[in-house]
Tab-separated table of C-alpha atoms and ligand atoms in Angstrom:
chain	number	residue	atom	x	y	z
A	1	MET	CA	19.354	77.150	119.279
A	2	ALA	CA	16.822	77.570	121.815
A	3	LEU	CA	14.369	80.390	122.999
A	4	LYS	CA	13.415	80.559	126.638
A	5	CYS	CA	9.612	81.520	126.912
A	6	GLY	CA	8.584	81.521	130.566
A	7	VAL	CA	8.648	77.865	131.569
A	8	ARG	CA	8.716	76.523	127.873
A	9	VAL	CA	11.811	76.202	125.669
A	10	PHE	CA	11.178	76.637	121.982
A	11	LYS	CA	13.613	74.638	119.790
A	12	LEU	CA	14.540	76.621	116.798
A	13	ASN	CA	16.773	75.395	113.999
A	14	THR	CA	17.673	78.791	113.042
A	15	ILE	CA	18.260	82.325	113.702
A	16	ARG	CA	15.700	83.352	111.066
A	17	GLN	CA	12.959	81.020	112.506
A	18	ALA	CA	13.630	82.913	115.926
A	19	VAL	CA	13.352	86.171	114.370
A	20	ARG	CA	10.341	85.185	112.626
A	21	LEU	CA	8.544	83.780	115.828
A	22	LEU	CA	9.497	86.924	117.708
A	23	SER	CA	8.050	89.393	115.102
A	24	THR	CA	5.158	87.316	114.268
A	25	HIS	CA	3.992	86.898	117.767
A	26	SER	CA	5.290	89.854	119.943
A	27	SER	CA	8.560	91.945	120.975
A	28	PRO	CA	11.337	89.725	122.362
A	29	GLU	CA	10.812	91.070	125.690
A	30	ALA	CA	7.227	90.254	125.496
A	31	VAL	CA	8.149	86.813	124.743
A	32	GLN	CA	10.782	86.246	127.114
A	33	ASN	CA	8.606	87.530	130.046
A	34	ALA	CA	5.486	85.416	128.959
A	35	LYS	CA	4.170	82.597	130.709
A	36	VAL	CA	2.531	79.641	128.894
A	37	GLY	CA	-1.149	79.607	128.458
A	38	ASP	CA	-1.963	75.697	128.744
A	39	PHE	CA	-5.332	75.412	127.261
A	40	PRO	CA	-6.847	71.963	126.007
A	41	GLY	CA	-7.165	73.632	122.417
A	42	ALA	CA	-3.644	75.342	122.287
A	43	ARG	CA	-0.336	75.567	124.204
A	44	ALA	CA	1.203	79.105	123.768
A	45	PRO	CA	2.827	82.033	125.320
A	46	TYR	CA	0.817	84.649	126.878
A	47	VAL	CA	1.526	88.051	125.515
A	48	THR	CA	0.238	91.515	126.333
A	49	GLU	CA	0.401	92.978	122.842
A	50	LEU	CA	-2.650	92.125	120.551
A	51	LYS	CA	-1.486	91.224	117.188
A	52	PHE	CA	-3.217	89.717	113.971
A	53	LEU	CA	-1.484	87.656	111.825
A	54	SER	CA	-1.762	87.853	108.209
A	55	GLU	CA	-0.668	86.070	105.105
A	56	ALA	CA	2.281	88.439	104.937
A	57	SER	CA	3.313	87.252	108.460
A	58	TYR	CA	4.854	84.034	106.818
A	59	ASP	CA	7.285	83.307	104.015
A	60	PRO	CA	5.822	82.000	100.863
A	61	ILE	CA	6.406	78.055	100.925
A	62	PRO	CA	9.421	77.710	98.449
A	63	ILE	CA	9.029	75.378	95.224
A	64	TYR	CA	11.305	72.443	95.201
A	65	ARG	CA	12.802	71.700	91.693
A	66	VAL	CA	15.436	69.537	90.463
A	67	LEU	CA	15.597	70.756	86.947
A	68	ASP	CA	15.965	74.175	85.325
A	69	HIS	CA	13.911	75.602	82.238
A	70	ASN	CA	16.193	73.741	79.974
A	71	GLY	CA	16.291	70.200	81.637
A	72	GLN	CA	19.565	70.800	83.464
A	73	VAL	CA	20.246	69.494	86.879
A	74	ILE	CA	20.614	72.596	89.070
A	75	ASP	CA	22.267	70.643	92.145
A	76	GLY	CA	23.952	67.332	91.396
A	77	ARG	CA	23.211	66.027	94.888
A	78	GLU	CA	19.508	66.601	94.287
A	79	GLU	CA	19.387	64.429	91.181
A	80	PRO	CA	17.350	61.191	92.119
A	81	ASN	CA	19.054	57.785	91.434
A	82	ILE	CA	16.567	56.433	88.639
A	83	ASP	CA	17.761	53.757	86.425
A	84	LYS	CA	17.634	54.343	82.716
A	85	GLU	CA	14.761	52.040	81.942
A	86	THR	CA	12.619	53.836	84.317
A	87	LEU	CA	13.597	57.115	83.126
A	88	LEU	CA	12.761	56.191	79.625
A	89	ASN	CA	9.347	54.686	80.657
A	90	MET	CA	8.450	57.994	82.295
A	91	TYR	CA	9.168	59.779	79.019
A	92	LYS	CA	7.429	57.487	77.066
A	93	THR	CA	4.190	57.409	79.108
A	94	MET	CA	4.372	61.382	79.072
A	95	VAL	CA	4.493	61.417	75.115
A	96	GLN	CA	2.091	58.551	75.046
A	97	LEU	CA	-0.453	60.575	77.123
A	98	SER	CA	0.046	63.802	75.034
A	99	GLN	CA	-0.597	61.870	71.848
A	100	MET	CA	-3.726	60.182	73.357
A	101	ASP	CA	-4.983	63.467	74.489
A	102	LYS	CA	-4.303	65.185	71.030
A	103	ILE	CA	-6.418	62.416	69.374
A	104	MET	CA	-9.165	61.757	71.815
A	105	TYR	CA	-9.821	65.561	71.967
A	106	GLU	CA	-10.195	65.525	68.333
A	107	SER	CA	-12.394	62.566	68.322
A	108	GLN	CA	-14.799	64.418	70.665
A	109	ARG	CA	-14.920	67.294	68.415
A	110	GLN	CA	-15.781	64.940	65.552
A	111	GLY	CA	-18.744	63.661	67.539
A	112	ARG	CA	-17.379	60.071	68.086
A	113	ILE	CA	-17.273	60.580	71.847
A	114	SER	CA	-19.203	62.704	74.234
A	115	PHE	CA	-16.698	64.268	76.322
A	116	TYR	CA	-12.793	64.379	77.180
A	117	MET	CA	-10.546	65.943	79.141
A	118	THR	CA	-6.826	66.734	78.180
A	119	ASN	CA	-3.737	66.573	80.631
A	120	TYR	CA	-1.264	68.921	78.894
A	121	GLY	CA	1.216	70.716	81.077
A	122	GLU	CA	0.574	68.215	84.042
A	123	GLU	CA	2.281	65.175	82.614
A	124	GLY	CA	5.419	65.708	84.792
A	125	ILE	CA	3.307	65.261	87.849
A	126	HIS	CA	1.710	62.202	86.891
A	127	VAL	CA	5.027	60.197	85.755
A	128	GLY	CA	7.095	61.648	88.786
A	129	SER	CA	4.588	60.615	91.404
A	130	ALA	CA	3.631	57.327	89.761
A	131	ALA	CA	7.323	56.344	89.492
A	132	ALA	CA	7.893	56.858	92.982
A	133	LEU	CA	5.019	54.681	94.474
A	134	SER	CA	4.574	50.950	94.556
A	135	PRO	CA	2.273	49.392	92.143
A	136	SER	CA	0.419	48.237	95.161
A	137	ASP	CA	-0.222	51.697	96.413
A	138	LEU	CA	-3.854	52.748	96.231
A	139	VAL	CA	-4.733	55.651	93.753
A	140	PHE	CA	-7.481	57.957	94.325
A	141	ALA	CA	-7.590	60.334	91.347
A	142	GLN	CA	-9.741	63.387	90.292
A	143	TYR	CA	-9.737	62.880	86.422
A	144	ARG	CA	-6.655	64.849	85.132
A	145	GLU	CA	-4.115	61.969	86.059
A	146	VAL	CA	-4.200	59.613	83.370
A	147	GLY	CA	-0.273	59.503	83.059
A	148	VAL	CA	-0.590	57.845	86.539
A	149	LEU	CA	-3.022	55.140	84.986
A	150	LEU	CA	-0.871	54.607	81.933
A	151	TYR	CA	2.522	54.363	84.107
A	152	ARG	CA	0.621	51.888	86.361
A	153	GLY	CA	0.027	49.679	83.271
A	154	MET	CA	-3.427	50.540	81.918
A	155	THR	CA	-3.272	50.041	78.200
A	156	VAL	CA	-4.403	52.575	75.697
A	157	THR	CA	-7.102	50.085	74.671
A	158	GLU	CA	-8.429	50.076	78.189
A	159	ILE	CA	-8.738	53.993	78.396
A	160	VAL	CA	-10.015	54.184	74.998
A	161	ASN	CA	-12.771	51.455	75.580
A	162	GLN	CA	-13.793	53.365	78.727
A	163	CYS	CA	-14.022	56.631	76.674
A	164	TYR	CA	-16.055	54.859	74.231
A	165	GLY	CA	-18.530	53.101	76.536
A	166	ASN	CA	-18.159	49.605	74.575
A	167	CYS	CA	-18.655	46.319	75.920
A	168	GLU	CA	-15.119	46.275	76.940
A	169	ASP	CA	-15.441	48.971	79.311
A	170	PRO	CA	-15.335	47.662	82.725
A	171	GLY	CA	-18.123	50.399	83.740
A	172	ARG	CA	-20.301	49.068	80.850
A	173	GLY	CA	-20.943	52.428	79.313
A	174	ARG	CA	-22.787	53.729	82.504
A	175	GLN	CA	-20.231	56.671	83.186
A	176	MET	CA	-19.128	59.630	81.226
A	177	PRO	CA	-15.733	59.224	79.393
A	178	VAL	CA	-12.609	59.706	81.457
A	179	HIS	CA	-14.078	57.928	84.653
A	180	TYR	CA	-11.757	55.341	84.677
A	181	GLY	CA	-10.748	52.726	87.475
A	182	SER	CA	-8.917	49.383	87.728
A	183	LYS	CA	-9.022	46.999	90.263
A	184	GLN	CA	-5.985	45.213	88.958
A	185	HIS	CA	-3.846	48.162	89.024
A	186	ASN	CA	-5.092	49.565	92.360
A	187	ILE	CA	-6.819	52.652	90.938
A	188	VAL	CA	-10.244	53.420	92.663
A	189	THR	CA	-12.775	54.520	89.994
A	190	LEU	CA	-13.154	58.164	89.607
A	191	SER	CA	-16.234	60.126	90.334
A	192	SER	CA	-16.904	63.633	89.199
A	193	PRO	CA	-18.431	65.269	92.247
A	194	LEU	CA	-15.112	67.364	93.289
A	195	ALA	CA	-13.190	66.124	96.193
A	196	THR	CA	-15.586	63.196	97.324
A	197	GLN	CA	-12.017	61.097	96.797
A	198	MET	CA	-10.403	63.218	99.265
A	199	PRO	CA	-11.939	61.846	102.604
A	200	GLN	CA	-12.392	58.563	100.908
A	201	ALA	CA	-8.722	58.268	100.328
A	202	VAL	CA	-8.220	59.129	104.098
A	203	GLY	CA	-10.495	56.521	105.151
A	204	ALA	CA	-8.686	53.858	102.965
A	205	ALA	CA	-5.326	54.905	104.288
A	206	TYR	CA	-6.669	54.519	107.963
A	207	ALA	CA	-7.917	51.020	106.941
A	208	LEU	CA	-4.395	50.237	105.602
A	209	LYS	CA	-2.889	51.326	108.695
A	210	ARG	CA	-4.821	49.022	110.588
A	211	VAL	CA	-3.372	46.016	108.828
A	212	PRO	CA	-0.567	44.356	110.513
A	213	ASN	CA	2.778	45.111	108.710
A	214	ASN	CA	1.139	47.246	106.186
A	215	ASP	CA	3.436	48.309	103.424
A	216	ARG	CA	0.964	50.102	101.291
A	217	CYS	CA	0.273	54.016	101.144
A	218	VAL	CA	-2.624	55.754	99.610
A	219	ILE	CA	-2.042	58.709	97.147
A	220	CYS	CA	-4.868	61.151	96.828
A	221	TYR	CA	-4.957	63.456	93.616
A	222	PHE	CA	-6.705	66.610	93.556
A	223	GLY	CA	-6.899	70.068	91.896
A	224	ASP	CA	-6.751	73.417	93.397
A	225	GLY	CA	-10.464	73.807	92.653
A	226	ALA	CA	-11.306	70.671	94.471
A	227	ALA	CA	-9.422	71.872	97.534
A	228	SER	CA	-12.059	74.722	97.827
A	229	GLU	CA	-14.559	72.152	98.674
A	230	GLY	CA	-15.332	71.421	102.459
A	231	ASP	CA	-14.441	67.862	101.968
A	232	ALA	CA	-10.864	68.869	101.390
A	233	HIS	CA	-10.634	70.301	104.968
A	234	ALA	CA	-12.357	67.290	106.471
A	235	ALA	CA	-9.714	65.046	104.647
A	236	PHE	CA	-6.887	67.125	105.585
A	237	ASN	CA	-8.059	67.100	109.263
A	238	PHE	CA	-8.816	63.505	109.518
A	239	ALA	CA	-5.384	62.333	107.774
A	240	ALA	CA	-3.515	64.418	110.248
A	241	THR	CA	-5.535	63.688	113.558
A	242	LEU	CA	-5.896	59.701	112.614
A	243	ASP	CA	-2.219	59.712	111.555
A	244	CYS	CA	-2.915	58.411	108.300
A	245	PRO	CA	-0.367	56.925	105.725
A	246	VAL	CA	-1.868	59.154	102.988
A	247	ILE	CA	-0.139	61.386	100.266
A	248	MET	CA	-2.506	64.319	99.317
A	249	LEU	CA	-1.183	65.552	96.031
A	250	CYS	CA	-2.592	68.821	94.843
A	251	ARG	CA	-2.124	69.682	91.029
A	252	ASN	CA	-2.469	73.500	91.443
A	253	ASN	CA	-2.777	74.280	87.827
A	254	GLY	CA	-4.032	77.834	88.391
A	255	TYR	CA	-7.680	77.221	87.484
A	256	ALA	CA	-10.788	75.548	88.353
A	257	ILE	CA	-12.450	75.811	84.884
A	258	SER	CA	-12.894	79.469	84.575
A	259	THR	CA	-12.086	80.374	88.189
A	260	PRO	CA	-8.407	81.238	88.518
A	261	THR	CA	-6.888	80.632	91.968
A	262	ARG	CA	-6.844	84.364	92.727
A	263	GLU	CA	-10.328	84.156	92.918
A	264	GLN	CA	-10.296	80.933	94.928
A	265	TYR	CA	-8.314	81.541	97.930
A	266	ARG	CA	-6.196	84.211	99.758
A	267	GLY	CA	-3.032	83.190	101.396
A	268	ASP	CA	-0.071	81.124	100.206
A	269	GLY	CA	-2.057	78.492	97.963
A	270	VAL	CA	-3.226	75.143	99.054
A	271	GLY	CA	0.158	74.387	100.544
A	272	ALA	CA	-0.247	76.862	103.328
A	273	ARG	CA	-3.206	74.839	104.764
A	274	GLY	CA	-1.062	71.678	105.332
A	275	ALA	CA	1.378	72.349	108.029
A	276	PRO	CA	-1.148	74.408	110.518
A	277	LEU	CA	-3.450	71.145	110.207
A	278	GLY	CA	-0.391	68.806	111.107
A	279	LEU	CA	0.299	67.373	107.584
A	280	ARG	CA	3.944	67.515	106.567
A	281	THR	CA	3.944	69.844	103.730
A	282	ALA	CA	6.067	70.494	100.498
A	283	ARG	CA	5.639	72.358	97.411
A	284	VAL	CA	7.263	71.398	94.111
A	285	ASP	CA	7.643	72.564	90.672
A	286	GLY	CA	5.057	70.213	88.970
A	287	THR	CA	6.597	70.759	85.361
A	288	ASP	CA	9.668	69.045	86.753
A	289	PRO	CA	9.086	64.983	86.911
A	290	LEU	CA	12.308	64.737	89.106
A	291	ALA	CA	11.075	67.114	91.738
A	292	VAL	CA	7.793	65.453	91.877
A	293	TYR	CA	9.514	62.164	92.217
A	294	ARG	CA	11.544	63.257	95.061
A	295	ALA	CA	8.943	64.698	97.131
A	296	VAL	CA	6.545	61.476	96.440
A	297	ALA	CA	9.365	59.183	97.232
A	298	ALA	CA	10.147	60.946	100.693
A	299	ALA	CA	6.492	61.435	101.365
A	300	ARG	CA	6.001	57.674	100.892
A	301	GLY	CA	8.641	56.844	103.192
A	302	ARG	CA	7.289	59.049	105.955
A	303	ALA	CA	3.763	57.565	105.271
A	304	LEU	CA	4.875	54.085	105.714
A	305	ALA	CA	7.569	54.530	108.434
A	306	HIS	CA	5.712	56.990	110.790
A	307	ASN	CA	2.050	56.850	109.418
A	308	GLN	CA	2.728	60.520	108.681
A	309	PRO	CA	0.367	62.255	106.310
A	310	VAL	CA	1.804	64.690	103.605
A	311	LEU	CA	0.549	67.306	101.522
A	312	ILE	CA	2.340	67.894	98.377
A	313	GLU	CA	1.441	71.071	96.378
A	314	ALA	CA	2.723	70.669	92.712
A	315	MET	CA	2.826	73.776	90.893
A	316	ALA	CA	1.836	73.665	87.220
A	317	TYR	CA	-0.380	75.372	84.433
A	318	ARG	CA	-3.582	73.692	82.691
A	319	VAL	CA	-2.372	74.337	79.313
A	320	GLY	CA	-5.318	72.922	77.598
A	321	HIS	CA	-8.972	74.054	77.799
A	322	HIS	CA	-10.687	72.535	81.311
A	323	SER	CA	-12.548	69.890	79.048
A	324	THR	CA	-14.317	69.688	75.700
A	325	SER	CA	-17.169	71.444	77.294
A	326	ASP	CA	-14.783	74.922	77.948
A	327	ASP	CA	-13.199	77.411	75.766
A	328	SER	CA	-10.359	78.994	77.885
A	329	THR	CA	-9.562	81.820	75.820
A	330	ALA	CA	-12.799	83.260	76.901
A	331	TYR	CA	-11.402	83.760	80.324
A	332	ARG	CA	-7.475	83.764	79.922
A	333	PRO	CA	-4.910	85.363	77.479
A	334	ALA	CA	-3.602	83.163	74.882
A	335	GLU	CA	0.005	84.575	75.377
A	336	GLU	CA	-0.139	83.051	79.003
A	337	ILE	CA	-1.262	79.628	77.642
A	338	HIS	CA	1.539	79.838	74.855
A	339	LYS	CA	4.292	80.875	77.830
A	340	TRP	CA	3.489	77.713	79.874
A	341	ASN	CA	3.280	75.456	76.741
A	342	SER	CA	6.635	76.490	75.541
A	343	GLU	CA	8.773	77.595	78.202
A	344	GLU	CA	7.614	75.211	80.803
A	345	SER	CA	6.707	72.216	78.796
A	346	PRO	CA	7.569	69.110	81.133
A	347	ILE	CA	7.733	67.055	78.142
A	348	ARG	CA	10.519	69.059	76.445
A	349	LYS	CA	12.459	69.721	79.887
A	350	PHE	CA	12.350	65.956	80.583
A	351	ARG	CA	13.441	65.404	76.913
A	352	GLN	CA	16.434	67.640	77.123
A	353	TYR	CA	17.513	66.042	80.566
A	354	LEU	CA	17.532	62.636	78.895
A	355	GLU	CA	19.515	63.991	75.903
A	356	GLN	CA	21.951	65.552	78.252
A	357	LYS	CA	22.348	62.131	79.850
A	358	GLY	CA	22.867	60.441	76.373
A	359	TYR	CA	19.749	58.397	76.982
A	360	TRP	CA	17.688	59.817	74.089
A	361	ASP	CA	18.028	61.264	70.555
A	362	VAL	CA	15.890	63.251	67.982
A	363	GLU	CA	15.445	59.948	65.686
A	364	SER	CA	14.201	58.062	68.568
A	365	ASP	CA	11.866	60.948	69.652
A	366	GLU	CA	10.235	61.126	66.007
A	367	ALA	CA	9.675	57.351	66.054
A	368	LEU	CA	8.389	57.307	69.553
A	369	PHE	CA	5.775	60.091	68.660
A	370	LYS	CA	4.769	58.444	65.730
A	371	GLU	CA	4.332	54.768	67.266
A	372	ALA	CA	2.349	56.688	70.274
A	373	ARG	CA	0.007	58.369	67.699
A	374	ASN	CA	-0.428	55.175	65.521
A	375	ARG	CA	-1.530	53.154	68.714
A	376	VAL	CA	-4.116	55.568	69.430
A	377	VAL	CA	-5.588	55.847	65.966
A	378	LYS	CA	-5.684	52.082	65.629
A	379	THR	CA	-7.219	51.334	69.118
A	380	MET	CA	-9.770	54.025	68.532
A	381	GLN	CA	-10.762	52.481	65.155
A	382	GLU	CA	-10.979	49.237	67.053
A	383	ALA	CA	-12.995	50.686	70.100
A	384	GLU	CA	-15.473	52.010	67.437
A	385	LYS	CA	-16.271	48.627	66.018
A	386	LYS	CA	-16.916	46.965	69.305
A	387	LYS	CA	-20.455	46.491	70.326
A	388	LEU	CA	-22.153	48.364	73.166
A	389	PRO	CA	-22.999	46.435	76.162
A	390	PRO	CA	-26.502	45.225	76.234
A	391	TRP	CA	-29.064	47.745	76.920
A	392	LYS	CA	-30.486	46.131	80.159
A	393	GLU	CA	-27.171	46.435	81.956
A	394	MET	CA	-27.816	50.083	82.322
A	395	LEU	CA	-30.371	49.143	84.917
A	396	GLU	CA	-28.269	46.246	86.683
A	397	ASP	CA	-25.493	46.268	89.268
A	398	VAL	CA	-26.838	48.980	91.386
A	399	TYR	CA	-28.871	46.444	93.908
A	400	TYR	CA	-27.928	42.866	94.580
A	401	GLU	CA	-31.617	42.072	94.002
A	402	MET	CA	-33.292	44.297	91.338
A	403	PRO	CA	-36.208	45.988	93.249
A	404	PRO	CA	-39.663	45.919	91.854
A	405	ARG	CA	-40.034	49.451	90.594
A	406	ILE	CA	-36.838	48.938	88.402
A	407	GLN	CA	-37.915	45.638	87.149
A	408	LYS	CA	-41.011	47.409	85.984
A	409	GLN	CA	-39.144	49.872	84.114
A	410	VAL	CA	-37.202	46.980	82.280
A	411	LYS	CA	-40.428	45.441	81.375
A	412	GLN	CA	-41.731	48.993	80.098
A	413	MET	CA	-38.362	49.304	77.960
A	414	GLU	CA	-38.682	45.851	76.734
A	415	ASP	CA	-42.308	46.404	75.603
A	416	HIS	CA	-41.460	49.885	73.933
A	417	LEU	CA	-38.462	48.227	71.995
A	418	LYS	CA	-40.864	45.319	70.892
A	419	ASN	CA	-43.091	47.990	69.210
A	420	TYR	CA	-40.678	50.749	68.006
A	421	GLY	CA	-37.296	48.859	68.098
A	422	GLU	CA	-36.736	49.811	64.434
A	423	HIS	CA	-36.192	53.405	65.487
A	424	TYR	CA	-33.168	52.470	67.733
A	425	PRO	CA	-29.706	51.287	66.479
A	426	LEU	CA	-30.359	48.042	68.273
A	427	ASP	CA	-27.719	46.425	66.025
A	428	LYS	CA	-24.970	48.271	67.764
A	429	TYR	CA	-25.706	46.696	71.200
A	430	GLN	CA	-24.575	43.193	72.107
A	431	PRO	CA	-27.533	40.938	72.518
A	432	GLU	CA	-29.013	40.187	75.951
B	501	LIG	C1	-18.845	69.255	93.695
B	501	LIG	C2	-18.646	69.830	92.358
B	501	LIG	N1	-18.921	71.250	92.073
B	501	LIG	C3	-18.626	71.598	90.918
B	501	LIG	C4	-18.433	70.629	89.684
B	501	LIG	C5	-17.887	71.270	88.393
B	501	LIG	N2	-16.666	71.030	88.159
B	501	LIG	C6	-16.265	70.120	87.476
B	501	LIG	S1	-14.453	70.283	87.432
B	501	LIG	C7	-14.378	71.694	88.109
B	501	LIG	C8	-13.165	72.533	88.452
B	501	LIG	C9	-12.207	71.830	89.185
B	501	LIG	O1	-10.766	72.432	88.978
B	501	LIG	P1	-9.598	71.900	89.922
B	501	LIG	O2	-10.110	70.859	91.027
B	501	LIG	O3	-8.705	72.785	89.985
B	501	LIG	O4	-8.993	70.612	88.828
B	501	LIG	P2	-8.688	70.861	87.311
B	501	LIG	O5	-9.918	70.589	86.335
B	501	LIG	O6	-8.063	72.409	86.979
B	501	LIG	O7	-7.633	69.878	87.077
B	501	LIG	C10	-15.576	72.010	88.249
B	501	LIG	C11	-16.092	73.190	89.257
B	501	LIG	C12	-18.375	69.157	90.202
B	501	LIG	N3	-17.926	68.484	89.273
B	501	LIG	N4	-18.181	68.794	91.428
C-alpha cells in the first residue's frame, strides 16, 4: 500500500501503519494536500495543524517470545533449530551459574570475599545470547552477565580466582570481585562506572567494520540503569550514524539498584529509543532463552551482512538483591520478588522445555545441581589456599616505566614493612 503525500510516496506495509501515520501527524486531507519540507535535518510533510506527539502516540513495542510460562513452544515455526548438545549446554550453564551465585553470595556473607553480585532471573538472557554468537565476537559486558562468560568457556575456577583476587586472577587482585575479563574468550574486562562499555563497544565495532572481510560483531550488554547515562545515547547515535556491526543488548530487569524503571524514564522503555535513532530494534522476553537466541542470531546476521546496528531490549526481573551491599526488600515488596522467581523462572521454564523434548529428566537434574554445587565449593576452597599476588604488583602495570613518585611510594612501603612487617599477614602473599 502506498500513501501519496505531496510529491512523496510513503510506502506503508499495512493499513494499520497508514492509519497511525495519519492520526499521529494530521488529518488524511491535510497529509494528502501537504507539500514536503526538505530541510537538511529532516524531510517530512508540511501540515497546517500543530500536534505534539506523546508516548501514547505510539503502540508499545511488543515482547517477542517462543516459550510460554510452562516452557511450551507457542508457535512451532518460531522454535529455533538448536541441536540437543547445545540446548543441554545452555541449561547446564544456567544451573552452574545459579549454584555459583548461591555459594559465592554466601561466601561474601561469611567474610571470605569482599563483594558479589548474583544473576538470578537473567540466566536466560545470558545463555540465549551467548549461544547465538560466534566465540570470536567481542563481548563488552556490564557485570551481571556471568552466564555469557561461563558459556564462552571461562571456568568456575577462573571466575572464583578473580573474586578472591589471588595470584591466579589475571587482574592480580587489583580490582573488586566480579570485574572479569578474558582475552582468550574475547571478553573485554568489565569496568564499574556505568555505561563506559557502551561507546567503547561501538568504537570496537567500527574498528572491526574496517577490517577487510570482517566476520566478527560486537555485543554490548547493559542494564536499564546504564541506559540512563549520557554515554548510552552517545553510543546509540554513533552506532547508527557510523553503521557499526554492534548488538546493543539491554537487560531491562526493572531496577537500577533501588530506582525502579518507572522513576528512571518515561515512554516505552529503553527499546523506544532505538528505532528513532536509526537502530533496528526488537523487544524480547528475557526469561525465555529461545526468544533471546532468535533475536541475537537475527541481529548478528544483520550486523555482519549490512553493518546494521541492532538494539535488543530483553525484559526480565532482577530477582536477587542488586549486590551484597544492598537489601532490596527495603524498596520492593517480597511478593513481587516471589512472583518473578517462581512463575517466570527462566531455569524452570527451560527445564520444562527440555523435558517435553525428552532431553532431560528429574534424576539428571538432581545430579546436575549437586555436581554444579560441589564444583563451586571445591574451587572456592582451592582459591582460598592460593597465595595473594606480591604486594608490590599493586603499583605496577599502570605505566610502562614506573614514574619517580610511584617508585618513591614503593620505597616507603618497603621501609614500612621492614620495620612493621610482623603486623601484616605477609605469609599470605607470594614473595616478590
Ligand atoms: C556512572 C555510575 N553511576 C552510578 C554507579 C553506581 N551503580 C552501580 S550499579 C548501579 C545500577 C545499575 O543498574 P542497571 O544498569 O539497571 O543494572 P543492574 O544492576 O540492574 O543489572 C548504579 C547506580 C556507577 N557504578 N557508575
